[in-house]
Amino acid sequence: MDLEALKQALIAERERLGREVADLDADLSSSLEDSSEESPYDQHLAETAAVTLDREIDLTLEENAKARIAQIDRALAKMAKGGYGACDKCGQPIGEDRLKAAPFATLCIECKRREERGR
Ligand SMILES: [Zn+2]
């Protein structure tokens, strides 16, 4: 397995996500400013609802991006101190195919599925 290539892919993805979070932060703070500048009397309800929905989508995207960054950091830490490619839960190899498709994976497919089912 070409660890160096996976590491570069992780770092590039982390940078991309970092920019995404920064953009979303900028969007979120500007939409807050917009809504606070509006007078409550001539506020259009539909517009307000659209802004609220936009904010919710941005927040979800931001949360997802931050969760992914945390996952990438975890994978990079495992690369640095060894143990990359082993499942966090059961210690079994995660598998080269899975790591190629998802280099940030820290769980094997079975543990991941179990986690998604909520136990
Ligand atoms: Zn596992």
PDB file of C-alpha atoms in Angstrom, residues 54-109:
ATOM      1  CA  ASP A  54     -29.960  28.283   3.406  1.00  0.00           C
ATOM      2  CA  ARG A  55     -28.463  28.699   6.840  1.00  0.00           C
ATOM      3  CA  GLU A  56     -29.573  25.226   7.846  1.00  0.00           C
ATOM      4  CA  ILE A  57     -28.052  23.705   4.726  1.00  0.00           C
ATOM      5  CA  ASP A  58     -24.833  25.650   5.310  1.00  0.00           C
ATOM      6  CA  LEU A  59     -24.709  24.513   8.928  1.00  0.00           C
ATOM      7  CA  THR A  60     -25.209  20.882   7.924  1.00  0.00           C
ATOM      8  CA  LEU A  61     -22.510  21.147   5.273  1.00  0.00           C
ATOM      9  CA  GLU A  62     -20.208  22.783   7.771  1.00  0.00           C
ATOM     10  CA  GLU A  63     -20.846  20.092  10.371  1.00  0.00           C
ATOM     11  CA  ASN A  64     -20.200  17.371   7.802  1.00  0.00           C
ATOM     12  CA  ALA A  65     -16.998  19.056   6.653  1.00  0.00           C
ATOM     13  CA  LYS A  66     -15.780  19.462  10.243  1.00  0.00           C
ATOM     14  CA  ALA A  67     -16.584  15.835  11.052  1.00  0.00           C
ATOM     15  CA  ARG A  68     -14.675  14.750   7.961  1.00  0.00           C
ATOM     16  CA  ILE A  69     -11.692  16.942   8.937  1.00  0.00           C
ATOM     17  CA  ALA A  70     -11.655  15.314  12.394  1.00  0.00           C
ATOM     18  CA  GLN A  71     -11.699  11.905  10.717  1.00  0.00           C
ATOM     19  CA  ILE A  72      -8.831  12.893   8.423  1.00  0.00           C
ATOM     20  CA  ASP A  73      -6.827  14.156  11.429  1.00  0.00           C
ATOM     21  CA  ARG A  74      -7.412  10.826  13.128  1.00  0.00           C
ATOM     22  CA  ALA A  75      -6.213   8.921  10.055  1.00  0.00           C
ATOM     23  CA  LEU A  76      -3.145  11.188   9.730  1.00  0.00           C
ATOM     24  CA  ALA A  77      -2.337  10.694  13.425  1.00  0.00           C
ATOM     25  CA  LYS A  78      -2.514   6.933  12.918  1.00  0.00           C
ATOM     26  CA  MET A  79      -0.170   7.275   9.935  1.00  0.00           C
ATOM     27  CA  ALA A  80       2.273   9.291  12.032  1.00  0.00           C
ATOM     28  CA  LYS A  81       2.445   6.930  14.985  1.00  0.00           C
ATOM     29  CA  GLY A  82       1.742   3.699  13.149  1.00  0.00           C
ATOM     30  CA  GLY A  83      -1.392   1.649  13.134  1.00  0.00           C
ATOM     31  CA  TYR A  84      -2.849   3.220  10.027  1.00  0.00           C
ATOM     32  CA  GLY A  85      -4.964   0.694   8.166  1.00  0.00           C
ATOM     33  CA  ALA A  86      -6.041  -1.119  11.341  1.00  0.00           C
ATOM     34  CA  CYS A  87      -9.597  -0.766  12.580  1.00  0.00           C
ATOM     35  CA  ASP A  88     -10.038   1.503  15.652  1.00  0.00           C
ATOM     36  CA  LYS A  89     -12.518  -0.924  17.164  1.00  0.00           C
ATOM     37  CA  CYS A  90     -11.498  -4.479  16.391  1.00  0.00           C
ATOM     38  CA  GLY A  91      -7.906  -3.955  15.232  1.00  0.00           C
ATOM     39  CA  GLN A  92      -8.449  -5.970  12.072  1.00  0.00           C
ATOM     40  CA  PRO A  93      -7.025  -4.601   8.802  1.00  0.00           C
ATOM     41  CA  ILE A  94      -9.421  -2.139   7.206  1.00  0.00           C
ATOM     42  CA  GLY A  95      -8.483  -3.416   3.771  1.00  0.00           C
ATOM     43  CA  GLU A  96      -6.567  -1.801   0.967  1.00  0.00           C
ATOM     44  CA  ASP A  97      -9.570  -1.418  -1.341  1.00  0.00           C
ATOM     45  CA  ARG A  98     -11.557   0.376   1.338  1.00  0.00           C
ATOM     46  CA  LEU A  99      -8.618   2.646   2.201  1.00  0.00           C
ATOM     47  CA  LYS A 100      -8.118   3.530  -1.446  1.00  0.00           C
ATOM     48  CA  ALA A 101     -11.764   4.499  -1.753  1.00  0.00           C
ATOM     49  CA  ALA A 102     -11.833   6.182   1.675  1.00  0.00           C
ATOM     50  CA  PRO A 103      -8.304   6.920   2.958  1.00  0.00           C
ATOM     51  CA  PHE A 104      -9.809   8.676   6.008  1.00  0.00           C
ATOM     52  CA  ALA A 105     -11.500   5.451   7.172  1.00  0.00           C
ATOM     53  CA  THR A 106     -10.540   4.467  10.726  1.00  0.00           C
ATOM     54  CA  LEU A 107     -13.007   1.582  11.047  1.00  0.00           C
ATOM     55  CA  CYS A 108     -13.258  -1.623   9.056  1.00  0.00           C
ATOM     56  CA  ILE A 109     -16.397  -2.042   6.997  1.00  0.00           C
TER      57      ILE A 109
END
